[in-house]
DNA sequence: CAGTGGTCTAGACCACTGC
DNA sequence: CAGTGGTCTAGACCACTGA
């Protein structure tokens, strides 16, 4: 056998999806049908379907069947918009914003906690692992669809005794608050990666297997040091990050 | 049974990984061992391991065993570095660049092809699906590790009869060439997403299951229209995209 | 060679869905 | 209720690895 039988079955189904014989939303043949079609055992058929599921091509629903994944219109988060022409102007949008303007994003109230920094947080804030940091968390949904988890980490010496330690929104925004505290933000670095979700993220986003998350680590700097790390986690199947540089001609659509 | 047995087994293994009882690189108990440990059948044990594999926590190697994934030091690609202070200066680095300066990136020779635009390419170039486009492809590796696939798409009316249609590198770079052809690049939009790799990408990157890819669609604009779409595909487990805005203090590390 | 994971079978029972 | 996928078992043989 050059190729495993479950691979063959998966390949045939994939071909049918790629060729359009099976359209997004269409039901795949049932497992008993595939058993007869390919003269295989049910476990082998299930292996084939699991393969496609983990590649994000298929979703299965108990009692209903397996279906070709329907790509959803993604939300767009604007990472930054930078015109290099006008000078002296700080980038205005430091928070990712939702591009789909017809949908109102809902965000949860901010929850605040104080705990030791993990290795990855400590490295970015240039402090030691285990040093206390103030963490402000919130989730975001659009039209009932959860799409973002966010956590901001502040070094304790910056946040202690300030409004940053209090739950709830900060009226003037945290960038302004930090500036008032003597930590003016002059720049930031976004580090963007992708990975598979953990259990908490799968549950919050309602992700099926075969769907990654996008992670943005935004480290903000004053003239002297990192003053904040904000970690955004997005569902990879519904979010695109946009980043605009220079001048873009106006578009119709 | 509140929870499926294979879920229980997976949870226990995950706990051992999270708690550090199983370190990255450690071998998990063998399948026969897990069968005895949890009084389960081998298929059930394999289901548990498959779950962890698809979450990217575990990799299995035939004849050797299953191992806790070892996170590799990621390569960093610089998407853009923008100081908003100095005026009139176009962003200098339009090609993602490798941050690990101790490693020399190798790139393949560019391959050129002319073919009809897919729907997604057409939409970004603001042409019609099926319109011919010139495609320039290349792959990139670092220290023998494949890390990037790249494809640039040019509308035919821009590229036809120019050096863009010839294979091999463009000495002065395609941005300069486009400018010489009357299409000066004034800005671009990056659209960043994550998804599971297709068969070609898995093969090129040597990705195991449970590892996504990062995709960057960079659409470049002249004063009037899109002049190029470049699609970068990176292995998600080894690449981070960086994007710097404003002024960042010098760091020691 | 012994031990490991990879593939496959045949059959059982359960849980969910829509009619 | 019939039809769907979800879980689980017991056993077989193959393919790869390192000693």
Short mmCIF file of C-alpha atoms (C1' of nucleotides) in Angstrom, two decimals:
data_model
loop_
_atom_site.label_atom_id
_atom_site.label_comp_id
_atom_site.label_asym_id
_atom_site.label_seq_id
_atom_site.Cartn_x
_atom_site.Cartn_y
_atom_site.Cartn_z
CA UNK A 1 0.00 0.00 0.00
CA UNK A 2 1.73 3.14 -1.18
CA UNK A 3 -0.53 5.30 0.89
CA UNK A 4 -2.62 4.56 3.91
CA UNK A 5 -6.25 3.88 3.16
CA UNK A 6 -7.51 6.65 5.41
CA UNK A 7 -5.21 9.04 3.55
CA UNK A 8 -6.71 7.94 0.26
CA UNK A 9 -10.21 8.53 1.54
CA UNK A 10 -9.24 11.92 2.90
CA UNK A 11 -7.56 12.84 -0.39
CA UNK A 12 -10.63 11.92 -2.38
CA UNK A 13 -12.86 13.99 -0.18
CA UNK A 14 -10.41 16.87 -0.31
CA UNK A 15 -10.36 16.66 -4.10
CA UNK A 16 -14.12 16.89 -4.15
CA UNK A 17 -13.97 19.95 -1.91
CA UNK A 18 -11.23 21.61 -3.94
CA UNK A 19 -12.96 20.91 -7.22
CA UNK A 20 -16.22 22.31 -5.96
CA UNK A 21 -18.09 19.03 -6.19
CA UNK A 22 -18.63 19.51 -2.49
CA UNK A 23 -19.47 23.13 -1.72
CA UNK A 24 -19.03 24.89 1.62
CA UNK A 25 -21.94 23.85 3.81
CA UNK A 26 -22.53 20.61 1.92
CA UNK A 27 -22.79 17.40 3.93
CA UNK A 28 -20.16 14.76 3.33
CA UNK A 29 -21.33 11.20 2.74
CA UNK A 30 -22.24 9.62 6.07
CA UNK A 31 -19.73 7.35 7.74
CA UNK A 32 -21.63 4.17 6.81
CA UNK A 33 -21.78 5.42 3.21
CA UNK A 34 -18.04 6.01 3.14
CA UNK A 35 -17.51 2.55 4.63
CA UNK A 36 -19.37 1.01 1.71
CA UNK A 37 -17.81 3.34 -0.87
CA UNK A 38 -14.24 2.57 0.10
CA UNK A 39 -14.61 -0.90 1.53
CA UNK A 40 -13.08 0.23 4.80
CA UNK A 41 -13.93 -0.11 8.45
CA UNK A 42 -15.71 2.69 10.19
CA UNK A 43 -12.64 3.58 12.25
CA UNK A 44 -10.64 4.05 9.08
CA UNK A 45 -13.30 6.32 7.66
CA UNK A 46 -13.34 8.29 10.89
CA UNK A 47 -9.57 8.69 10.71
CA UNK A 48 -9.96 10.24 7.28
CA UNK A 49 -12.60 12.68 8.50
CA UNK A 50 -10.52 13.55 11.55
CA UNK A 51 -7.66 14.44 9.22
CA UNK A 52 -9.81 16.90 7.29
CA UNK A 53 -11.26 18.27 10.51
CA UNK A 54 -7.83 19.02 11.92
CA UNK A 55 -6.97 20.84 8.73
CA UNK A 56 -9.98 23.04 9.20
CA UNK A 57 -11.68 21.82 6.03
CA UNK A 58 -14.56 20.00 7.66
CA UNK A 59 -16.67 20.33 10.77
CA UNK A 60 -18.72 17.48 12.20
CA UNK A 61 -21.87 17.75 14.24
CA UNK A 62 -23.18 14.83 16.18
CA UNK A 63 -26.48 13.54 14.92
CA UNK A 64 -26.25 15.62 11.75
CA UNK A 65 -23.17 14.70 9.78
CA UNK A 66 -19.88 16.17 8.59
CA UNK A 67 -19.94 19.37 6.57
CA UNK A 68 -17.52 21.31 4.43
CA UNK A 69 -16.38 24.34 6.43
CA UNK A 70 -17.97 27.63 5.50
CA UNK A 71 -15.44 30.43 5.68
CA UNK A 72 -16.96 33.30 7.62
CA UNK A 73 -16.42 36.92 6.70
CA UNK A 74 -13.54 37.94 8.93
CA UNK A 75 -13.51 40.91 11.25
CA UNK A 76 -10.64 43.24 10.63
CA UNK A 77 -8.61 44.72 13.44
CA UNK A 78 -6.56 47.76 12.56
CA UNK A 79 -3.13 47.31 14.11
CA UNK A 80 -1.89 50.70 13.05
CA UNK A 81 -2.22 53.27 10.35
CA UNK A 82 0.89 55.28 9.72
CA UNK A 83 1.34 58.04 7.21
CA UNK A 84 5.02 58.69 6.96
CA UNK A 85 4.49 62.09 5.38
CA UNK A 86 3.04 64.31 8.14
CA UNK A 87 5.73 64.75 10.75
CA UNK A 88 5.62 64.95 14.50
CA UNK A 89 2.34 63.13 14.75
CA UNK A 90 2.07 60.13 17.00
CA UNK A 91 0.11 57.23 15.57
CA UNK A 92 -3.44 57.84 16.64
CA UNK A 93 -4.85 54.35 16.90
CA UNK A 94 -2.87 52.33 19.37
CA UNK A 95 -5.71 49.98 20.13
CA UNK A 96 -6.76 47.53 17.46
CA UNK A 97 -10.10 48.63 16.15
CA UNK A 98 -12.82 46.81 14.40
CA UNK A 99 -13.11 47.55 10.74
CA UNK A 100 -16.65 46.28 10.25
CA UNK A 101 -18.33 49.50 11.16
CA UNK A 102 -21.85 48.16 10.80
CA UNK A 103 -21.34 45.96 13.84
CA UNK A 104 -20.93 47.41 17.27
CA UNK A 105 -18.19 45.69 19.25
CA UNK A 106 -19.05 44.89 22.85
CA UNK A 107 -16.29 44.67 25.40
CA UNK A 108 -16.44 43.29 28.89
CA UNK A 109 -15.59 45.36 31.93
CA UNK A 110 -11.96 45.31 32.80
CA UNK A 111 -10.90 42.88 35.49
CA UNK A 112 -7.77 43.68 37.43
CA UNK A 113 -5.39 41.34 39.16
CA UNK A 114 -1.90 41.46 40.62
CA UNK A 115 0.31 38.44 40.12
CA UNK A 116 3.86 37.31 39.37
CA UNK A 117 5.10 37.79 35.83
CA UNK A 118 5.51 34.75 33.64
CA UNK A 119 8.79 34.31 31.83
CA UNK A 120 7.41 35.65 28.56
CA UNK A 121 5.83 38.71 30.18
CA UNK A 122 8.95 39.42 32.22
CA UNK A 123 11.19 39.22 29.19
CA UNK A 124 9.18 41.79 27.29
CA UNK A 125 8.81 44.18 30.23
CA UNK A 126 12.52 43.72 31.00
CA UNK A 127 11.86 42.67 34.58
CA UNK A 128 12.53 39.37 36.39
CA UNK A 129 10.29 36.34 36.20
CA UNK A 130 8.10 36.32 39.29
CA UNK A 131 8.18 40.10 39.78
CA UNK A 132 4.67 41.32 40.49
CA UNK A 133 2.76 42.91 37.64
CA UNK A 134 -0.70 44.46 37.45
CA UNK A 135 -2.87 42.71 34.86
CA UNK A 136 -5.96 44.25 33.33
CA UNK A 137 -8.10 41.82 31.32
CA UNK A 138 -11.10 42.16 29.09
CA UNK A 139 -12.89 40.21 26.39
CA UNK A 140 -14.53 41.46 23.23
CA UNK A 141 -17.46 40.28 21.13
CA UNK A 142 -19.06 41.51 17.95
CA UNK A 143 -22.70 40.77 17.35
CA UNK A 144 -22.54 38.08 20.00
CA UNK A 145 -19.48 36.45 18.44
CA UNK A 146 -16.53 36.37 20.83
CA UNK A 147 -13.51 37.50 18.91
CA UNK A 148 -10.84 38.88 21.22
CA UNK A 149 -9.18 38.29 24.56
CA UNK A 150 -6.93 41.03 25.83
CA UNK A 151 -4.60 41.36 28.79
CA UNK A 152 -2.42 44.34 29.67
CA UNK A 153 0.58 43.93 31.95
CA UNK A 154 2.08 46.85 33.86
CA UNK A 155 5.25 46.78 35.95
CA UNK A 156 4.29 47.16 39.61
CA UNK A 157 6.41 50.24 40.18
CA UNK A 158 4.44 52.03 37.50
CA UNK A 159 0.95 50.84 38.36
CA UNK A 160 1.04 50.61 42.15
CA UNK A 161 -1.29 52.98 43.88
CA UNK A 162 -2.69 54.35 40.63
CA UNK A 163 -5.97 54.04 38.84
CA UNK A 164 -4.45 51.15 36.90
CA UNK A 165 -5.01 48.97 39.94
CA UNK A 166 -8.72 49.70 40.02
CA UNK A 167 -11.21 47.68 38.04
CA UNK A 168 -13.35 49.25 35.37
CA UNK A 169 -12.57 51.52 32.49
CA UNK A 170 -10.08 54.34 32.59
CA UNK A 171 -11.88 57.44 31.42
CA UNK A 172 -9.04 59.18 29.64
CA UNK A 173 -7.47 55.93 28.43
CA UNK A 174 -4.42 54.21 29.77
CA UNK A 175 -1.99 55.86 27.36
CA UNK A 176 -2.99 59.29 28.63
CA UNK A 177 -2.98 58.05 32.22
CA UNK A 178 0.52 56.66 31.83
CA UNK A 179 1.66 59.95 30.35
CA UNK A 180 0.19 61.84 33.30
CA UNK A 181 2.12 59.51 35.58
CA UNK A 182 5.34 60.48 33.85
CA UNK A 183 5.55 57.58 31.41
CA UNK A 184 4.87 59.06 28.01
CA UNK A 185 4.51 56.43 25.31
CA UNK A 186 6.79 57.17 22.39
CA UNK A 187 6.58 53.94 20.44
CA UNK A 188 5.66 50.28 20.47
CA UNK A 189 6.61 46.94 19.00
CA UNK A 190 4.01 44.46 17.85
CA UNK A 191 5.09 40.83 17.78
CA UNK A 192 2.61 38.68 15.91
CA UNK A 193 2.40 34.89 16.03
CA UNK A 194 -0.02 32.02 15.53
CA UNK A 195 -0.57 28.86 17.54
CA UNK A 196 -3.28 26.39 18.44
CA UNK A 197 -5.66 27.54 21.18
CA UNK A 198 -5.53 26.24 24.72
CA UNK A 199 -8.61 24.92 26.50
CA UNK A 200 -9.65 28.33 27.85
CA UNK A 201 -9.38 29.96 24.45
CA UNK A 202 -11.24 27.16 22.67
CA UNK A 203 -14.06 27.46 25.15
CA UNK A 204 -14.32 31.24 24.96
CA UNK A 205 -14.16 31.43 21.19
CA UNK A 206 -16.16 28.25 20.62
CA UNK A 207 -13.42 27.07 18.28
CA UNK A 208 -13.55 23.69 16.68
CA UNK A 209 -10.41 21.67 16.18
CA UNK A 210 -8.29 22.80 13.28
CA UNK A 211 -8.63 26.51 14.02
CA UNK A 212 -5.63 28.49 15.26
CA UNK A 213 -5.49 31.75 17.20
CA UNK A 214 -3.57 34.90 16.33
CA UNK A 215 -1.56 36.49 19.12
CA UNK A 216 -0.27 40.05 19.13
CA UNK A 217 2.14 41.15 21.83
CA UNK A 218 2.27 44.93 21.86
CA UNK A 219 5.07 46.29 24.00
CA UNK A 220 4.83 50.02 24.59
CA UNK A 221 7.90 52.08 25.44
CA UNK A 222 8.57 55.41 27.04
CA UNK A 223 11.81 57.18 26.28
CA UNK A 224 13.54 54.90 28.75
CA UNK A 225 11.85 51.57 29.21
CA UNK A 226 8.90 49.26 28.49
CA UNK A 227 5.86 50.60 30.28
CA UNK A 228 3.20 48.16 29.22
CA UNK A 229 2.68 44.85 27.47
CA UNK A 230 -0.72 44.21 25.92
CA UNK A 231 -1.43 40.72 24.65
CA UNK A 232 -4.30 40.36 22.19
CA UNK A 233 -5.58 36.91 21.32
CA UNK A 234 -7.91 36.61 18.34
CA UNK A 235 -9.74 33.68 16.77
CA UNK A 236 -7.81 32.95 13.63
CA UNK A 237 -10.83 31.91 11.58
CA UNK A 238 -12.65 35.21 11.96
CA UNK A 239 -9.99 37.89 12.33
CA UNK A 240 -7.54 39.61 10.04
CA UNK A 241 -5.04 42.15 11.29
CA UNK A 242 -4.51 45.21 9.14
CA UNK A 243 -1.54 47.46 9.13
CA UNK A 244 -1.38 50.41 6.80
CA UNK A 245 1.72 52.37 5.93
CA UNK A 246 2.03 55.39 3.71
CA UNK A 247 -0.70 56.75 1.53
CA UNK A 248 -3.45 54.52 0.18
CA UNK A 249 -5.77 55.71 -2.58
CA UNK A 250 -9.45 55.89 -1.66
CA UNK A 251 -11.34 52.79 -2.64
CA UNK A 252 -14.94 52.34 -3.68
CA UNK A 253 -15.89 49.09 -1.91
CA UNK B 1 -19.18 8.97 32.43
CA UNK B 2 -19.02 12.73 32.84
CA UNK B 3 -16.11 12.97 30.47
CA UNK B 4 -14.83 10.65 27.80
CA UNK B 5 -12.02 8.41 28.88
CA UNK B 6 -9.69 9.63 26.17
CA UNK B 7 -10.34 13.18 27.35
CA UNK B 8 -9.40 12.19 30.88
CA UNK B 9 -6.18 10.64 29.71
CA UNK B 10 -5.37 13.68 27.62
CA UNK B 11 -6.15 15.99 30.53
CA UNK B 12 -3.87 14.08 32.85
CA UNK B 13 -1.03 14.22 30.38
CA UNK B 14 -1.66 17.90 29.77
CA UNK B 15 -1.59 18.55 33.50
CA UNK B 16 1.77 16.82 33.73
CA UNK B 17 3.05 18.98 30.90
CA UNK B 18 1.68 22.20 32.35
CA UNK B 19 2.99 21.42 35.83
CA UNK B 20 6.42 20.66 34.50
CA UNK B 21 6.37 17.01 35.53
CA UNK B 22 6.87 16.37 31.84
CA UNK B 23 9.39 18.77 30.38
CA UNK B 24 9.71 19.77 26.73
CA UNK B 25 11.54 16.97 24.97
CA UNK B 26 10.53 14.34 27.54
CA UNK B 27 9.00 11.13 26.29
CA UNK B 28 5.44 10.39 27.28
CA UNK B 29 4.66 6.93 28.67
CA UNK B 30 4.44 4.46 25.80
CA UNK B 31 1.04 3.50 24.48
CA UNK B 32 1.10 0.06 26.17
CA UNK B 33 2.07 1.79 29.42
CA UNK B 34 -0.84 4.19 29.15
CA UNK B 35 -3.15 1.27 28.39
CA UNK B 36 -2.14 -0.35 31.67
CA UNK B 37 -2.16 2.92 33.60
CA UNK B 38 -5.69 3.90 32.61
CA UNK B 39 -7.20 0.49 31.96
CA UNK B 40 -8.12 1.53 28.44
CA UNK B 41 -7.78 0.06 25.00
CA UNK B 42 -4.92 1.13 22.80
CA UNK B 43 -7.22 3.00 20.43
CA UNK B 44 -8.52 5.09 23.30
CA UNK B 45 -5.01 5.92 24.38
CA UNK B 46 -4.14 6.87 20.82
CA UNK B 47 -7.17 9.17 20.67
CA UNK B 48 -5.86 10.99 23.74
CA UNK B 49 -2.42 11.42 22.20
CA UNK B 50 -3.94 12.56 18.90
CA UNK B 51 -5.80 15.25 20.82
CA UNK B 52 -2.59 16.62 22.30
CA UNK B 53 -0.82 16.34 18.96
CA UNK B 54 -3.46 18.42 17.23
CA UNK B 55 -3.09 21.05 19.91
CA UNK B 56 0.60 21.24 19.16
CA UNK B 57 1.59 20.03 22.62
CA UNK B 58 3.03 16.69 21.60
CA UNK B 59 4.85 15.25 18.62
CA UNK B 60 5.07 11.53 17.95
CA UNK B 61 7.79 9.73 16.08
CA UNK B 62 7.34 6.22 14.88
CA UNK B 63 9.61 3.72 16.57
CA UNK B 64 10.61 6.24 19.22
CA UNK B 65 7.59 7.45 21.14
CA UNK B 66 5.61 10.60 21.81
CA UNK B 67 7.39 13.66 23.12
CA UNK B 68 6.44 16.96 24.66
CA UNK B 69 6.89 19.63 21.99
CA UNK B 70 10.00 21.73 22.28
CA UNK B 71 9.27 25.32 21.34
CA UNK B 72 11.96 26.40 18.91
CA UNK B 73 13.48 29.84 18.98
CA UNK B 74 11.41 31.73 16.43
CA UNK B 75 12.79 33.68 13.52
CA UNK B 76 11.60 37.24 13.44
CA UNK B 77 10.47 38.91 10.26
CA UNK B 78 10.34 42.67 10.36
CA UNK B 79 7.10 43.75 8.73
CA UNK B 80 7.89 47.42 8.97
CA UNK B 81 9.66 49.96 11.09
CA UNK B 82 8.10 53.36 11.06
CA UNK B 83 9.32 56.42 12.89
CA UNK B 84 6.55 58.94 12.67
CA UNK B 85 8.95 61.81 13.36
CA UNK B 86 11.11 62.18 10.23
CA UNK B 87 8.89 63.37 7.43
CA UNK B 88 8.85 62.63 3.74
CA UNK B 89 10.66 59.37 4.10
CA UNK B 90 9.18 56.26 2.59
CA UNK B 91 9.40 53.17 4.77
CA UNK B 92 12.70 51.60 3.88
CA UNK B 93 12.09 47.95 4.57
CA UNK B 94 9.26 46.68 2.46
CA UNK B 95 10.46 43.13 2.47
CA UNK B 96 10.18 41.21 5.70
CA UNK B 97 13.68 40.74 6.98
CA UNK B 98 15.14 38.19 9.26
CA UNK B 99 16.03 39.45 12.68
CA UNK B 100 18.38 36.62 13.62
CA UNK B 101 21.46 38.24 12.21
CA UNK B 102 23.75 35.34 12.99
CA UNK B 103 21.96 33.19 10.44
CA UNK B 104 22.16 33.84 6.75
CA UNK B 105 18.82 33.47 4.99
CA UNK B 106 18.89 31.58 1.72
CA UNK B 107 16.28 32.32 -0.88
CA UNK B 108 15.47 30.37 -3.98
CA UNK B 109 15.65 31.85 -7.44
CA UNK B 110 12.47 33.53 -8.51
CA UNK B 111 10.16 31.52 -10.69
CA UNK B 112 7.80 33.41 -12.95
CA UNK B 113 4.45 32.35 -14.30
CA UNK B 114 1.48 33.96 -15.96
CA UNK B 115 -1.96 32.72 -14.99
CA UNK B 116 -5.53 33.79 -14.22
CA UNK B 117 -6.12 35.60 -10.95
CA UNK B 118 -7.93 33.76 -8.19
CA UNK B 119 -10.85 35.48 -6.53
CA UNK B 120 -8.79 36.58 -3.55
CA UNK B 121 -5.95 37.93 -5.67
CA UNK B 122 -8.35 39.71 -8.01
CA UNK B 123 -10.19 41.37 -5.15
CA UNK B 124 -7.01 42.85 -3.70
CA UNK B 125 -5.62 43.98 -7.04
CA UNK B 126 -9.05 45.37 -7.94
CA UNK B 127 -9.26 43.41 -11.17
CA UNK B 128 -11.65 40.66 -12.27
CA UNK B 129 -11.31 37.02 -11.32
CA UNK B 130 -9.65 35.22 -14.20
CA UNK B 131 -7.76 38.27 -15.48
CA UNK B 132 -4.20 37.30 -16.22
CA UNK B 133 -1.56 38.22 -13.65
CA UNK B 134 2.19 37.73 -13.57
CA UNK B 135 3.29 35.72 -10.55
CA UNK B 136 6.80 35.70 -9.16
CA UNK B 137 7.47 33.00 -6.57
CA UNK B 138 10.33 32.17 -4.27
CA UNK B 139 10.98 30.21 -1.13
CA UNK B 140 13.23 31.06 1.78
CA UNK B 141 15.22 29.00 4.25
CA UNK B 142 17.42 29.85 7.19
CA UNK B 143 20.17 27.47 8.15
CA UNK B 144 18.47 24.78 6.13
CA UNK B 145 15.11 25.36 7.82
CA UNK B 146 12.41 26.32 5.33
CA UNK B 147 10.55 29.23 6.79
CA UNK B 148 8.85 31.28 4.08
CA UNK B 149 6.94 30.96 0.83
CA UNK B 150 6.40 34.11 -1.12
CA UNK B 151 4.40 34.98 -4.22
CA UNK B 152 4.06 38.39 -5.83
CA UNK B 153 1.16 39.13 -8.18
CA UNK B 154 1.30 41.92 -10.76
CA UNK B 155 -1.58 43.07 -12.98
CA UNK B 156 -0.76 42.10 -16.57
CA UNK B 157 -1.00 45.65 -17.90
CA UNK B 158 1.77 46.67 -15.53
CA UNK B 159 4.07 43.69 -15.91
CA UNK B 160 3.64 42.71 -19.55
CA UNK B 161 6.77 43.10 -21.61
CA UNK B 162 8.85 44.20 -18.63
CA UNK B 163 11.59 42.61 -16.63
CA UNK B 164 8.91 41.43 -14.20
CA UNK B 165 8.07 38.70 -16.67
CA UNK B 166 11.61 37.34 -16.68
CA UNK B 167 12.77 34.77 -14.16
CA UNK B 168 15.57 35.53 -11.76
CA UNK B 169 16.28 38.43 -9.48
CA UNK B 170 15.62 42.04 -10.34
CA UNK B 171 18.84 43.92 -9.75
CA UNK B 172 17.42 47.20 -8.55
CA UNK B 173 14.48 45.60 -6.77
CA UNK B 174 10.89 45.48 -7.91
CA UNK B 175 9.85 48.65 -6.06
CA UNK B 176 12.41 50.68 -7.97
CA UNK B 177 11.55 48.89 -11.20
CA UNK B 178 7.86 49.65 -10.75
CA UNK B 179 8.68 53.29 -10.07
CA UNK B 180 10.75 53.44 -13.26
CA UNK B 181 7.74 52.02 -15.09
CA UNK B 182 5.63 54.88 -13.81
CA UNK B 183 4.09 53.13 -10.83
CA UNK B 184 5.64 54.71 -7.79
CA UNK B 185 4.73 52.92 -4.58
CA UNK B 186 3.34 55.34 -2.02
CA UNK B 187 1.93 52.98 0.57
CA UNK B 188 0.81 49.48 1.37
CA UNK B 189 -1.66 47.52 3.45
CA UNK B 190 -0.68 44.35 5.28
CA UNK B 191 -3.47 41.94 6.03
CA UNK B 192 -2.38 39.24 8.47
CA UNK B 193 -4.17 35.98 9.17
CA UNK B 194 -3.59 32.45 10.43
CA UNK B 195 -4.89 29.13 9.18
CA UNK B 196 -3.92 25.47 8.98
CA UNK B 197 -1.44 24.61 6.22
CA UNK B 198 -2.46 22.86 3.03
CA UNK B 199 -0.63 19.79 1.75
CA UNK B 200 1.96 21.77 -0.22
CA UNK B 201 2.77 23.99 2.74
CA UNK B 202 2.99 21.08 5.18
CA UNK B 203 5.42 19.33 2.86
CA UNK B 204 7.61 22.37 2.26
CA UNK B 205 7.82 23.40 5.90
CA UNK B 206 7.88 19.85 7.25
CA UNK B 207 5.08 20.82 9.61
CA UNK B 208 3.55 18.28 11.94
CA UNK B 209 -0.15 18.36 12.65
CA UNK B 210 -1.20 21.02 15.08
CA UNK B 211 0.99 23.75 13.61
CA UNK B 212 -0.63 26.68 11.78
CA UNK B 213 0.83 29.02 9.19
CA UNK B 214 0.89 32.81 9.24
CA UNK B 215 -0.15 34.58 6.06
CA UNK B 216 0.61 38.19 5.20
CA UNK B 217 -1.04 39.78 2.19
CA UNK B 218 0.81 42.97 1.37
CA UNK B 219 -0.98 45.11 -1.19
CA UNK B 220 1.14 47.96 -2.53
CA UNK B 221 -0.44 51.09 -3.98
CA UNK B 222 0.64 53.83 -6.31
CA UNK B 223 -1.13 57.15 -6.13
CA UNK B 224 -3.95 55.66 -8.16
CA UNK B 225 -4.27 51.91 -7.80
CA UNK B 226 -2.94 48.62 -6.43
CA UNK B 227 0.25 47.76 -8.26
CA UNK B 228 1.30 44.56 -6.56
CA UNK B 229 0.12 41.94 -4.11
CA UNK B 230 2.74 39.97 -2.25
CA UNK B 231 1.62 36.98 -0.24
CA UNK B 232 4.01 35.69 2.41
CA UNK B 233 3.35 32.37 4.07
CA UNK B 234 5.36 31.53 7.18
CA UNK B 235 5.49 28.49 9.43
CA UNK B 236 3.64 29.56 12.54
CA UNK B 237 5.79 27.57 14.93
CA UNK B 238 9.05 29.26 13.98
CA UNK B 239 8.16 32.78 12.87
CA UNK B 240 7.12 35.97 14.61
CA UNK B 241 6.24 39.09 12.71
CA UNK B 242 7.50 42.35 14.13
CA UNK B 243 6.12 45.75 13.48
CA UNK B 244 7.67 48.78 15.11
CA UNK B 245 6.08 52.19 15.35
CA UNK B 246 7.55 55.31 16.87
CA UNK B 247 10.72 55.46 18.86
CA UNK B 248 11.97 52.45 20.82
CA UNK B 249 14.74 52.83 23.39
CA UNK B 250 17.92 50.86 22.68
CA UNK B 251 17.97 47.51 24.40
CA UNK B 252 20.89 45.52 25.74
CA UNK B 253 19.91 41.97 24.74
"C1'" DC C 1 16.11 -8.22 18.21
"C1'" DA C 2 12.58 -5.96 21.34
"C1'" DG C 3 10.02 -1.94 21.76
"C1'" DT C 4 7.89 1.77 19.74
"C1'" DG C 5 4.13 3.98 17.01
"C1'" DG C 6 1.08 3.39 12.37
"C1'" DT C 7 -2.73 1.15 10.18
"C1'" DC C 8 -6.82 -1.58 10.00
"C1'" DT C 9 -10.67 -4.54 11.22
"C1'" DA C 10 -15.31 -5.91 13.39
"C1'" DG C 11 -18.33 -5.13 16.46
"C1'" DA C 12 -20.69 -2.94 20.48
"C1'" DC C 13 -23.23 0.64 22.82
"C1'" DC C 14 -24.19 5.60 23.64
"C1'" DA C 15 -25.80 10.51 22.54
"C1'" DC C 16 -27.70 13.68 19.62
"C1'" DT C 17 -30.86 15.30 15.81
"C1'" DG C 18 -34.94 15.75 13.11
"C1'" DC C 19 -39.20 13.83 11.90
"C1'" DC D 1 -38.28 6.37 15.49
"C1'" DA D 2 -34.24 5.94 12.13
"C1'" DG D 3 -30.04 7.94 11.02
"C1'" DT D 4 -26.21 10.41 12.36
"C1'" DG D 5 -21.69 10.88 14.73
"C1'" DG D 6 -19.08 9.80 19.57
"C1'" DT D 7 -16.83 6.43 22.42
"C1'" DC D 8 -14.70 2.11 23.41
"C1'" DT D 9 -12.95 -2.58 23.03
"C1'" DA D 10 -9.77 -6.56 21.46
"C1'" DG D 11 -6.96 -8.06 18.46
"C1'" DA D 12 -4.04 -8.25 14.26
"C1'" DC D 13 -0.19 -7.05 11.35
"C1'" DC D 14 3.11 -3.55 9.55
"C1'" DA D 15 7.05 -0.05 9.73
"C1'" DC D 16 10.45 2.23 12.03
"C1'" DT D 17 14.19 2.80 15.59
"C1'" DG D 18 18.08 1.79 18.42
"C1'" DA D 19 20.96 -1.56 20.59
#
